[in-house]
mmCIF file of C-alpha atoms in Angstrom:
data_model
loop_
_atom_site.group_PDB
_atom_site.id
_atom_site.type_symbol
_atom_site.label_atom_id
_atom_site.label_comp_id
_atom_site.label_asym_id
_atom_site.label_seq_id
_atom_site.Cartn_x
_atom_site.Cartn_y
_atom_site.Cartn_z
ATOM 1 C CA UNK A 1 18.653 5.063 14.061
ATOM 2 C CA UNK A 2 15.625 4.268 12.457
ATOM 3 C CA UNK A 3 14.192 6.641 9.773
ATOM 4 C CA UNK A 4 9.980 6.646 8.354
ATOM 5 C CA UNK A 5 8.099 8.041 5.080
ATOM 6 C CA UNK A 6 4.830 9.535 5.534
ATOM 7 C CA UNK A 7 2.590 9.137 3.049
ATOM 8 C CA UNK A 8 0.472 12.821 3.129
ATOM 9 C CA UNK A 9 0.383 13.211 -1.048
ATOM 10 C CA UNK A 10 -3.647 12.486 -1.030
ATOM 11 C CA UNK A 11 -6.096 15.349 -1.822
ATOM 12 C CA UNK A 12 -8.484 14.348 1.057
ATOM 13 C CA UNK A 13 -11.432 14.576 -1.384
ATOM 14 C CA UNK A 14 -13.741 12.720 0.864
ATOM 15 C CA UNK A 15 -12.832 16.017 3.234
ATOM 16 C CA UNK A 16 -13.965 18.785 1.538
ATOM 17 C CA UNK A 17 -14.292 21.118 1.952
ATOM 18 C CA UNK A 18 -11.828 21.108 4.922
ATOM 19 C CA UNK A 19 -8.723 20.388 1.998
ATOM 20 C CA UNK A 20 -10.265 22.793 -0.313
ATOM 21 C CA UNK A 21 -7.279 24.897 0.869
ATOM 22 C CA UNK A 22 -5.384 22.226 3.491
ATOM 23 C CA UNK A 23 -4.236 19.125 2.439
ATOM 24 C CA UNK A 24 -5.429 16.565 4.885
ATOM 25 C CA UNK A 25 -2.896 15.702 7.096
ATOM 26 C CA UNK A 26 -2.634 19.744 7.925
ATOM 27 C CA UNK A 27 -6.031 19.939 9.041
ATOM 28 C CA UNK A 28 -6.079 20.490 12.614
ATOM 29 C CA UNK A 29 -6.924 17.644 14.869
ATOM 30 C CA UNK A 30 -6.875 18.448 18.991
ATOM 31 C CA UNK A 31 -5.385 22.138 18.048
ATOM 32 C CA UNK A 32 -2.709 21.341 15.643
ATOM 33 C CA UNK A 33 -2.476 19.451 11.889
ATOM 34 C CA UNK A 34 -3.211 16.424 12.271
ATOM 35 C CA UNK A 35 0.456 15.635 10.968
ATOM 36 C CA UNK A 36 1.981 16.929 14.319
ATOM 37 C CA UNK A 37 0.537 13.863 16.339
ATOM 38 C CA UNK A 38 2.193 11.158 13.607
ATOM 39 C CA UNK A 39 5.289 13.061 13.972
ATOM 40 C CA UNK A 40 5.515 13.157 17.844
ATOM 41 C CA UNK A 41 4.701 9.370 18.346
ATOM 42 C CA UNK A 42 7.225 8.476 15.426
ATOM 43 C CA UNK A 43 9.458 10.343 17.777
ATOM 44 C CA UNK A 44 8.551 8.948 20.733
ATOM 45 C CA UNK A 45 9.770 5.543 19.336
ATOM 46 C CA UNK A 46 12.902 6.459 18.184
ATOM 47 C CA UNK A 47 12.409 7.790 14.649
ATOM 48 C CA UNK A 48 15.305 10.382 14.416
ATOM 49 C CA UNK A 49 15.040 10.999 10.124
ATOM 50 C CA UNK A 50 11.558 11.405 8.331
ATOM 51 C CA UNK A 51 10.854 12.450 4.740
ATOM 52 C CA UNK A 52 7.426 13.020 3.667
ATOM 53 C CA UNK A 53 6.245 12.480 0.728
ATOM 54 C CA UNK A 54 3.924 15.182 -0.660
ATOM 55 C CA UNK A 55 2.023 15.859 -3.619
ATOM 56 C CA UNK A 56 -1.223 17.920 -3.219
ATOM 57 C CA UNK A 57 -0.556 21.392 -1.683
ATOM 58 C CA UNK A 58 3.000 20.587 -0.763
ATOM 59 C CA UNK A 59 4.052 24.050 -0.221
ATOM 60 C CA UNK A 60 2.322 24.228 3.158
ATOM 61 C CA UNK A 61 4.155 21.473 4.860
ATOM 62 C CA UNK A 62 7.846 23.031 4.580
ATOM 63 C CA UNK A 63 6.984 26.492 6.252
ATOM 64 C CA UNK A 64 5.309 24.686 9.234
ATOM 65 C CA UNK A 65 7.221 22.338 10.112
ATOM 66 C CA UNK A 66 10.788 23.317 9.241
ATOM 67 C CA UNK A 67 13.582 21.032 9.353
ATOM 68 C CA UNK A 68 11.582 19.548 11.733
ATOM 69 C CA UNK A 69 14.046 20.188 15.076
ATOM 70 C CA UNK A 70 11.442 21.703 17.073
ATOM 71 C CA UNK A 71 9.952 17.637 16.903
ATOM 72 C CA UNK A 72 13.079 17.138 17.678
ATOM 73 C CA UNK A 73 13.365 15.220 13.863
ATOM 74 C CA UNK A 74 15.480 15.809 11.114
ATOM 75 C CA UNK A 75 12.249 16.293 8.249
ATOM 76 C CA UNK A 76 13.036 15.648 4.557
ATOM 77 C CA UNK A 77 10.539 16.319 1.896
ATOM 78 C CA UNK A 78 10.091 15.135 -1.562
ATOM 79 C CA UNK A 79 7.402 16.502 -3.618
ATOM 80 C CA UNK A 80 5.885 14.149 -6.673
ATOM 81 C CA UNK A 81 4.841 15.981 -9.632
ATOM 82 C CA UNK A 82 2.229 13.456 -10.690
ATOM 83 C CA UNK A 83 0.049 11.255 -8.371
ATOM 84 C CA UNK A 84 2.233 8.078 -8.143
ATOM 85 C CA UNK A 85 0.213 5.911 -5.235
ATOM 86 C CA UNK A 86 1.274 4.398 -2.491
ATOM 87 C CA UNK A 87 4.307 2.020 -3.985
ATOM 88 C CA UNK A 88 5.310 4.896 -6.190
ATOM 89 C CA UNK A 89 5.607 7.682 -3.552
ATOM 90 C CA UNK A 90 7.837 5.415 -1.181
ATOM 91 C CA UNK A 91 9.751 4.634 -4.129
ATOM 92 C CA UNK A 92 10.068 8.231 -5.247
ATOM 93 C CA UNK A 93 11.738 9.508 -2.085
ATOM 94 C CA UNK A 94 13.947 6.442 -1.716
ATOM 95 C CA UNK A 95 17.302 8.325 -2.965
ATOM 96 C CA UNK A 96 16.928 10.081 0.363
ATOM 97 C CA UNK A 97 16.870 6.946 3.058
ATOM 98 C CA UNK A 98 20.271 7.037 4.954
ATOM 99 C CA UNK A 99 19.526 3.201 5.645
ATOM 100 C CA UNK A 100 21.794 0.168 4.708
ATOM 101 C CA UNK A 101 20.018 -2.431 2.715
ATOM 102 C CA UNK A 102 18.711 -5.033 5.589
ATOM 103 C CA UNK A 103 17.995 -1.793 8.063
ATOM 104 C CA UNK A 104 14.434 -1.496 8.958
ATOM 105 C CA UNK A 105 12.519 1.506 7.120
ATOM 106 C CA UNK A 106 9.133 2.483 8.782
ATOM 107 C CA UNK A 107 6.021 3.919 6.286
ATOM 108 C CA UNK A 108 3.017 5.374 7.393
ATOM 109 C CA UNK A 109 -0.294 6.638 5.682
ATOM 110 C CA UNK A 110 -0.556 10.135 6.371
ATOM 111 C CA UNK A 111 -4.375 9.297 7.632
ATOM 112 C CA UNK A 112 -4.803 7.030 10.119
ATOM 113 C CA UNK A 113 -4.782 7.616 14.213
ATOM 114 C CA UNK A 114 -3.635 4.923 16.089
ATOM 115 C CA UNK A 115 -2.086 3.325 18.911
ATOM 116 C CA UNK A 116 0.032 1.170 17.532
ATOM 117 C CA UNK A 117 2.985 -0.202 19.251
ATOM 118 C CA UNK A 118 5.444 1.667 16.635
ATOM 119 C CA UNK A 119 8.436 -0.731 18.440
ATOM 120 C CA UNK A 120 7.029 -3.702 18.717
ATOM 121 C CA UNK A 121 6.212 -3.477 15.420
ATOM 122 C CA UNK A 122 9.987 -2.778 14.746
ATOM 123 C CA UNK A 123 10.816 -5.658 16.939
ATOM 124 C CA UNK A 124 8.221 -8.280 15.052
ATOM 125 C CA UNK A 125 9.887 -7.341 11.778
ATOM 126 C CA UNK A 126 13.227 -7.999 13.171
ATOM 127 C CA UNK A 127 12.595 -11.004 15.138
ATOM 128 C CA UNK A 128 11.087 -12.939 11.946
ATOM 129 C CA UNK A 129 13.760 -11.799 9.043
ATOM 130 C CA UNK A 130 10.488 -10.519 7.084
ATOM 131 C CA UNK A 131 10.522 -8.395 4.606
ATOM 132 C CA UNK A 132 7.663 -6.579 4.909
ATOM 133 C CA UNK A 133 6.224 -6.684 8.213
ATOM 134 C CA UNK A 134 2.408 -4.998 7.810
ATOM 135 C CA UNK A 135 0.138 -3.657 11.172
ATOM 136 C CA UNK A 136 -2.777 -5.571 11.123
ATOM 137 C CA UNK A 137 -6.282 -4.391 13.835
ATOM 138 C CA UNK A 138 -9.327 -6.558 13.428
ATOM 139 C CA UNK A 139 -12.407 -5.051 12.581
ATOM 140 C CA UNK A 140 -16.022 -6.031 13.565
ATOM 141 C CA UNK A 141 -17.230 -5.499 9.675
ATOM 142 C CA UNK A 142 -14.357 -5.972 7.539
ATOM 143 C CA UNK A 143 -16.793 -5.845 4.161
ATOM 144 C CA UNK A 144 -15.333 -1.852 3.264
ATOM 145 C CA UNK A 145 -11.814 -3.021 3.515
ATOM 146 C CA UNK A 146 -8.977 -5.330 1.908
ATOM 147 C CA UNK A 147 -8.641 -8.727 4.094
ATOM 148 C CA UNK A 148 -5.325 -9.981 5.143
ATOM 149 C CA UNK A 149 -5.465 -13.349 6.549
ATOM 150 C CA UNK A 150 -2.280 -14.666 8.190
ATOM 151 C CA UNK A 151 -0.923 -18.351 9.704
ATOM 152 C CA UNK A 152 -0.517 -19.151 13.223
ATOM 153 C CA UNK A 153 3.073 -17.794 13.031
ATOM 154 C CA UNK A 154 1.362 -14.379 11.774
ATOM 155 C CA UNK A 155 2.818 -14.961 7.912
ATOM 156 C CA UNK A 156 0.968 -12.632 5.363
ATOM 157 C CA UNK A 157 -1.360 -15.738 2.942
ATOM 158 C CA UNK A 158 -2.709 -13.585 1.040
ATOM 159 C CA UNK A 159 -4.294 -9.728 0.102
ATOM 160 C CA UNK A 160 -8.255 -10.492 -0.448
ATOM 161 C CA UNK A 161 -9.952 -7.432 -2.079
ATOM 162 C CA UNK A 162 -13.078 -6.180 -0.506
ATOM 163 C CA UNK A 163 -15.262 -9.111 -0.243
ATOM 164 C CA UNK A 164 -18.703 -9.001 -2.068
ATOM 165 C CA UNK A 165 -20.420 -11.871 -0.213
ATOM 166 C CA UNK A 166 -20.410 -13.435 3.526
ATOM 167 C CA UNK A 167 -18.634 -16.559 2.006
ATOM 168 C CA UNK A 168 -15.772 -14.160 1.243
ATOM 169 C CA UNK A 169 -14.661 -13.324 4.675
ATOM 170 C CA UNK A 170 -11.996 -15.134 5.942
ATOM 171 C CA UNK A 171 -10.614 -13.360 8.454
ATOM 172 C CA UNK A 172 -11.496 -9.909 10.281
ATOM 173 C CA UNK A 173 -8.156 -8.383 9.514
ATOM 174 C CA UNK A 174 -7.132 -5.907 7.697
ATOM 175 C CA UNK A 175 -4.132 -3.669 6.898
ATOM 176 C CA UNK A 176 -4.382 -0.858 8.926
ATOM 177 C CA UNK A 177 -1.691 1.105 7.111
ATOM 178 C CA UNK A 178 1.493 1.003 8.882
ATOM 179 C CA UNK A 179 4.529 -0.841 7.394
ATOM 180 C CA UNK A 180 8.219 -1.752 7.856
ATOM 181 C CA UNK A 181 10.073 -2.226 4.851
ATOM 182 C CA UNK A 182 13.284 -3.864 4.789
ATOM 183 C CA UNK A 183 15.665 -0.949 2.981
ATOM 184 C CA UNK A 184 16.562 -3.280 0.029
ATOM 185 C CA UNK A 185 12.962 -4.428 -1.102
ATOM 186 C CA UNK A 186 12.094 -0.502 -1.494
ATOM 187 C CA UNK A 187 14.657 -0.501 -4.568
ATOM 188 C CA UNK A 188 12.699 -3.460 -5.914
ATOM 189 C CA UNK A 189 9.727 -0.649 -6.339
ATOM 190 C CA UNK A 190 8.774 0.149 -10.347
ATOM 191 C CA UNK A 191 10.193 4.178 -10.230
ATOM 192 C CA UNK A 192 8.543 6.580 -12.451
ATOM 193 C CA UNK A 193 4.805 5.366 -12.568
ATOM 194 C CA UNK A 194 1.922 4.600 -9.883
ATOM 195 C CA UNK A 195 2.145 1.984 -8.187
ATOM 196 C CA UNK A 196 0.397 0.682 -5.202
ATOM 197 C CA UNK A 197 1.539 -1.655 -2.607
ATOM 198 C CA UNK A 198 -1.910 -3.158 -1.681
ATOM 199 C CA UNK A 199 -2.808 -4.286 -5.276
ATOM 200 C CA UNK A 200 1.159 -4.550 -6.844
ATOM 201 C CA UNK A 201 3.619 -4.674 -4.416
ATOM 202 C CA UNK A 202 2.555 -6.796 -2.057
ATOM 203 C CA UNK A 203 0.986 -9.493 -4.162
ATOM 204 C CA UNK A 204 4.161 -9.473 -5.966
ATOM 205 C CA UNK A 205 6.580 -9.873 -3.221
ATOM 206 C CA UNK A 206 4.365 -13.020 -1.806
ATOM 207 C CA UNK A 207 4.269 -14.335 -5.352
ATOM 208 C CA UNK A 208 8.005 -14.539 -5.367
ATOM 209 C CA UNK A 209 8.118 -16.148 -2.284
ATOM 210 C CA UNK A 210 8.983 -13.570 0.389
ATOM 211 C CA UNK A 211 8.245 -13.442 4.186
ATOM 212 C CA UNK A 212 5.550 -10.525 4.515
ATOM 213 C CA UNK A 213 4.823 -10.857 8.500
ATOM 214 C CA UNK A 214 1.606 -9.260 10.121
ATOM 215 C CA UNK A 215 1.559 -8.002 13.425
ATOM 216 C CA UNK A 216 -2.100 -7.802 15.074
ATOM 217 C CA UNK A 217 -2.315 -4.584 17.347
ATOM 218 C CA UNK A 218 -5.738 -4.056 18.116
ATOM 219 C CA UNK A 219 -5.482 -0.765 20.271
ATOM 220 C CA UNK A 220 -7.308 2.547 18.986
ATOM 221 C CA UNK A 221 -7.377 2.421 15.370
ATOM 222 C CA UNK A 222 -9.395 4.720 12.673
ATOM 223 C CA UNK A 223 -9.123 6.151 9.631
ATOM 224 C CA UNK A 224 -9.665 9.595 9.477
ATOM 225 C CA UNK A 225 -10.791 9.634 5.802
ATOM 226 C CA UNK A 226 -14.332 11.023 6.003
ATOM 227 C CA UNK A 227 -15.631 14.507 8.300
ATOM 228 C CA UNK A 228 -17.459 12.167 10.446
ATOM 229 C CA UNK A 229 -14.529 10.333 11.457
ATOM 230 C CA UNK A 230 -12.242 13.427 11.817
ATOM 231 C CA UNK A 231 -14.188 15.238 13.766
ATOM 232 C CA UNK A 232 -14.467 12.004 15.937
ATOM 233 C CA UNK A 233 -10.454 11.064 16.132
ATOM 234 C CA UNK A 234 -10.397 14.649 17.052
ATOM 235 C CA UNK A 235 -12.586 14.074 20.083
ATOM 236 C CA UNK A 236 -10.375 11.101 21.123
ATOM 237 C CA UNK A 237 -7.420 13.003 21.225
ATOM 238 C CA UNK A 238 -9.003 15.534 23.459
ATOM 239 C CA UNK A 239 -10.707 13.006 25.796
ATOM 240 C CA UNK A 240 -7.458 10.760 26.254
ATOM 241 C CA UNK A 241 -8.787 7.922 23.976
ATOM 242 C CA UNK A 242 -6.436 8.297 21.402
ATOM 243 C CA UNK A 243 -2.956 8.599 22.466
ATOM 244 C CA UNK A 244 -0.661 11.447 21.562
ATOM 245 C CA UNK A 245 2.044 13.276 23.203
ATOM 246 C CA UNK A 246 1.239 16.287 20.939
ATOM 247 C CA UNK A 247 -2.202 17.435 22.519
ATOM 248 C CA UNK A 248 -1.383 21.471 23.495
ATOM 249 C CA UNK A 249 -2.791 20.959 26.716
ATOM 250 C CA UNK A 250 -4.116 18.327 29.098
ATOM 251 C CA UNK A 251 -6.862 15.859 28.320
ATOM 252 C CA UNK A 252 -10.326 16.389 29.324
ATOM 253 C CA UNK A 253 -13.858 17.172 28.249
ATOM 254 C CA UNK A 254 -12.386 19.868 26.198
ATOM 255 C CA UNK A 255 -9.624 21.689 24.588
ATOM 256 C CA UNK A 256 -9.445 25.887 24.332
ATOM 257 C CA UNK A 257 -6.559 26.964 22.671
ATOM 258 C CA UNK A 258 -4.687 30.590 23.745
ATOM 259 C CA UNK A 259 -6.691 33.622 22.726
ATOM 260 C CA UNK A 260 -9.623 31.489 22.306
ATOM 261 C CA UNK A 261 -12.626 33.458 23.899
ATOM 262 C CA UNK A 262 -15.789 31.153 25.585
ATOM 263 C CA UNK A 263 -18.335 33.039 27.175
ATOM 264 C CA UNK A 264 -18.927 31.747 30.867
ATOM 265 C CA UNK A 265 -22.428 30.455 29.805
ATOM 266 C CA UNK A 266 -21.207 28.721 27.575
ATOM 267 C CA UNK A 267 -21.360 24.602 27.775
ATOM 268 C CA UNK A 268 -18.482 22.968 26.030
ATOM 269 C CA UNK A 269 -17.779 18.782 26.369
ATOM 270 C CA UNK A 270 -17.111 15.864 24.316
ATOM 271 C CA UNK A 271 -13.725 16.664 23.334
ATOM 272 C CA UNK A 272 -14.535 19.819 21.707
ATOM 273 C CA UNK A 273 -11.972 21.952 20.596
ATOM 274 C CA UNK A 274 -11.515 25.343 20.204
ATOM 275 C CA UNK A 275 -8.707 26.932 18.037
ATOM 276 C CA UNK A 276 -7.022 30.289 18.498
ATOM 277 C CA UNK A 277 -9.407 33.183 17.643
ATOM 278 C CA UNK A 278 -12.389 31.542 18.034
ATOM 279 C CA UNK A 279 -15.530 32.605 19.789
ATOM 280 C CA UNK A 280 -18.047 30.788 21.855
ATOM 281 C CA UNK A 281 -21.050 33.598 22.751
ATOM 282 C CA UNK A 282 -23.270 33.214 25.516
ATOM 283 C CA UNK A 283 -25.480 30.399 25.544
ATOM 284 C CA UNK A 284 -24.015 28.317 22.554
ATOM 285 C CA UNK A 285 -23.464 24.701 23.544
ATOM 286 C CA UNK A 286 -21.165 22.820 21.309
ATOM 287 C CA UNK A 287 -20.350 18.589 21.835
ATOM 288 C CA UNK A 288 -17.625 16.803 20.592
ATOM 289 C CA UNK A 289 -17.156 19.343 17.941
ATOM 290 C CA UNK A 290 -13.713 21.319 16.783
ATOM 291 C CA UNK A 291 -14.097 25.258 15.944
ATOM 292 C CA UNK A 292 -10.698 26.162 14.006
ATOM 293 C CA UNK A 293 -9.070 29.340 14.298
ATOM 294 C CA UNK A 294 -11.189 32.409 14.465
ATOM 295 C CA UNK A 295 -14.229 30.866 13.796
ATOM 296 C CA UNK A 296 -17.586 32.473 15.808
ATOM 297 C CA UNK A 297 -19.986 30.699 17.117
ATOM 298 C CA UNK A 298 -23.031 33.141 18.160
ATOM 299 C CA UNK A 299 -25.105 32.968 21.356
ATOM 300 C CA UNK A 300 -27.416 30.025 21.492
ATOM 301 C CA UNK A 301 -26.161 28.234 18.810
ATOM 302 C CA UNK A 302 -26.027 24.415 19.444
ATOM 303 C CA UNK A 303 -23.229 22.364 17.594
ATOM 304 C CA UNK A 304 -23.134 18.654 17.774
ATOM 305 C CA UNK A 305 -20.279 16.325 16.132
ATOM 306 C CA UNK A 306 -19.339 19.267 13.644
ATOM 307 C CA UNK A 307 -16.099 21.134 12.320
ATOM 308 C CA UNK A 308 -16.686 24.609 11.982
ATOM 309 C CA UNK A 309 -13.829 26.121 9.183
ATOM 310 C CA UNK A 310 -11.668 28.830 10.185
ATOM 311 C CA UNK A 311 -13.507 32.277 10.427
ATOM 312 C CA UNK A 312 -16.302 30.420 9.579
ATOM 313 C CA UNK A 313 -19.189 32.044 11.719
ATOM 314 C CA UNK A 314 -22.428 30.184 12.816
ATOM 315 C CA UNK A 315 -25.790 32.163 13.560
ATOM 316 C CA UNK A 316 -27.613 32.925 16.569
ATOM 317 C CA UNK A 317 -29.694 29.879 17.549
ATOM 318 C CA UNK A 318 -28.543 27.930 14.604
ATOM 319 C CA UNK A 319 -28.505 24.152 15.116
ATOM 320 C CA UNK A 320 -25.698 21.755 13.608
ATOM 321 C CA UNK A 321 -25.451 18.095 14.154
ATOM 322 C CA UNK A 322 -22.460 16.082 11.805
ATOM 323 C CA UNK A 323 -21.704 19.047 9.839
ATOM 324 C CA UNK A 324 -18.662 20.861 8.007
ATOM 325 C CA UNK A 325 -18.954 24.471 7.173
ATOM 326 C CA UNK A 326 -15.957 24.996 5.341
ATOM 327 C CA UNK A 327 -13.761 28.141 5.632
ATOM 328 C CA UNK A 328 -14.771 31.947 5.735
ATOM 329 C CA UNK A 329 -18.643 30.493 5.076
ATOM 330 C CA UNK A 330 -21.333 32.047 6.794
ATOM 331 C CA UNK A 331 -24.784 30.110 8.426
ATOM 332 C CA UNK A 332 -27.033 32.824 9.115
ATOM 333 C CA UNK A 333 -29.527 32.634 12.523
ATOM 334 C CA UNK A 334 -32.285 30.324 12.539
ATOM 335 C CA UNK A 335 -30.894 27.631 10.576
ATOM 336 C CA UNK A 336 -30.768 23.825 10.982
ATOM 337 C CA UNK A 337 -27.893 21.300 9.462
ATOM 338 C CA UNK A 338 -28.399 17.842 9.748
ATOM 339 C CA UNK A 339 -25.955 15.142 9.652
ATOM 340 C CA UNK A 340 -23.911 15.166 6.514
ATOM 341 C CA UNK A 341 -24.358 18.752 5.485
ATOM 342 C CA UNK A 342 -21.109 19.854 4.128
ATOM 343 C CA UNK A 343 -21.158 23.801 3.489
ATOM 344 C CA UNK A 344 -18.754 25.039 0.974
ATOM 345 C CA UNK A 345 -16.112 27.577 1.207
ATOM 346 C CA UNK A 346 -17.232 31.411 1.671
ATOM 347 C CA UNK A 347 -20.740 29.987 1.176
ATOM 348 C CA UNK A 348 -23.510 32.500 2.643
ATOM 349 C CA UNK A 349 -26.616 30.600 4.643
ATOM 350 C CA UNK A 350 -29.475 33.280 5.022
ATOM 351 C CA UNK A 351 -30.789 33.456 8.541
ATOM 352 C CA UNK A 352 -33.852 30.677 8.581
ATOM 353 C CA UNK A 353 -33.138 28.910 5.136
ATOM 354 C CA UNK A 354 -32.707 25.915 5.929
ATOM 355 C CA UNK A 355 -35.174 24.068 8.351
ATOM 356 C CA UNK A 356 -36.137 20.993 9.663
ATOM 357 C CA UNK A 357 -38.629 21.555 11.936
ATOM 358 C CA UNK A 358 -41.401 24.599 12.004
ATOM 359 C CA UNK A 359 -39.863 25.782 15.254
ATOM 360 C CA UNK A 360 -36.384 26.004 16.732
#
């Protein structure tokens, strides 16, 4: 058996207002939290026990997901009273791994979508006695993140901070946040205080001479740690790009949930999604965008690349284009949002108060 953590303590500031009242991996993604999809492909590779480790909001994870036997999982969860990072959260829930000491433990950040090969990731770890094994994906501009150059056997050299000048970058990978830890070398973790395994434990462990192995998987990677890019993985899920067996429904150019209501005028592609509740009036058109539950959209609005909260409800002939109107907020008729307009819980928009243009 193989058992995982899943790292979903964050606060998701960088969301809000979507975790004003979700914590980030419960925001939905393709019609269910975001969570649901990391669950299903840890199941789909032969993860039978999971406990996730929680922090901010952690009393909405229990009721939805139970014991986790619908997943077909066994779902633990260990809840840290004060923010303890990334080292310090594995560590923390440690006293509930079933493991032996050399069994393979997988850990996952609770906000990244990918593709990886879960088992050959498994198998890499195994193969080369490592022990940490780390999922590596190349990036075409690896200046925003920590560089993790490797030999030709794929042995970890070194964890580069962000580099500050061209001369810096060494390599184009970079850890894309998915880990197997041999059982033993999570005891070695520091318990009690943060601790992260980027900046600490890692360093440390190569310091001391251990085998930390990286496996380069370049499939569908991204981190889903800005609207932008949520509203995008999202998408990907819907349109087949990013691969999921949780999707409630088939892939396509879009995604209406049960009890959703889209008027036959309507236009609706890109991988939009539309959550139970919602409404979609006559002549809105809406691209690559998700409306969450019970959220109205009124006729001829036009919604581009945007997350609409839940019973949120967007104005006749408003226009949105990358924007998050956050739950129960109102934009009144008339009204354009640019990219990176972020609209605030139970926030009221008057109709025409915010323009671009001197016509719509």
């Amino acid at each position: 058996m193989t058992e995982a953590i899943l790292l979903v303590g964050g606060k998701g500031t960088r969301l809000r207002p979507l975790t004003v009242h979700t914590p980030k991996p419960m925001v939905r993604a393709a019609g269910v939290p975001f969570l649901t999809h990391q669950l299903a492909r840890a199941r789909a590779a032969g993860v039978e026990h999971i406990v996730l480790a929680t922090s901010y909001l952690a009393e909405v994870f229990e009721p939805y997901f139970g014991d986790g036997s619908a997943l077909g999982l066994h779902i633990e969860y260990v809840t840290e009273e004060e923010p303890l990072g990334t080292g310090g959260a594995i560590r923390n829930v440690a006293s509930r791994l079933r493991a032996a000491p050399d069994d393979p433990v997988l850990v996952f950040n609770g906000d990244i979508l990918t593709g990886l090969d879960i088992r050959a990731l498994v198998r890499t770890h195994e193969e080369t006695g490592a022990e940490v094994s780390l999922h590596l994906t190349k990036v075409p501009d690896p200046r925003a993140y920590g560089l993790v150059p490797t030999d030709a056997d794929g042995r970890v050299l070194a964890f580069l901070e962000k580099p500050q000048t061209p001369e810096e970058i060494v390599t184009d990978q970079i850890n894309a946040g998915a880990y197997v830890f041999r059982r033993s070398v999570i005891d070695t973790i520091p318990r009690g205080r943060p601790v992260s395994v980027e900046r600490e434990t890692f360093p440390d462990l190569l310091s001391a001479g251990a085998r930390l192995q990286g496996m380069v998987d370049s499939t569908y990677w991204l981190d889903l740690g800005t609207p932008a890019a949520f509203v995008r993985g999202s998408a990907d899920l819907v349109l087949g790009r990013a691969p999921s067996p949780a999707v409630p429904g088939r892939c396509g150019d879009r995604l209406v949930l049960p009890t959703a209501r889209v008027a036959p005028d309507a236009k609706l592609a890109g991988g939009t999604v539309v959550g139970e509740g919602a409404l979609v009036s006559e002549g809105a058109r809406v691209f690559g965008s998700t409306i969450l539950p019970d959220a109205v959209i009124e006729p001829g609005a036009v919604i581009t690349d945007s997350l609409i909260g839940t019973r949120a409800r967007i104005g006749q002939r408003s226009i949105l284009k990358g924007t998050v109107i956050g739950d129960d907020a109102i934009v009144g008729p008339d009204n354009e949002l640019h990219p990176g307009a972020r609209i605030w819980c139970n926030a009221h928009i008057p109709a025409g108060a915010v323009r671009f243009s001197s016509d719509l």
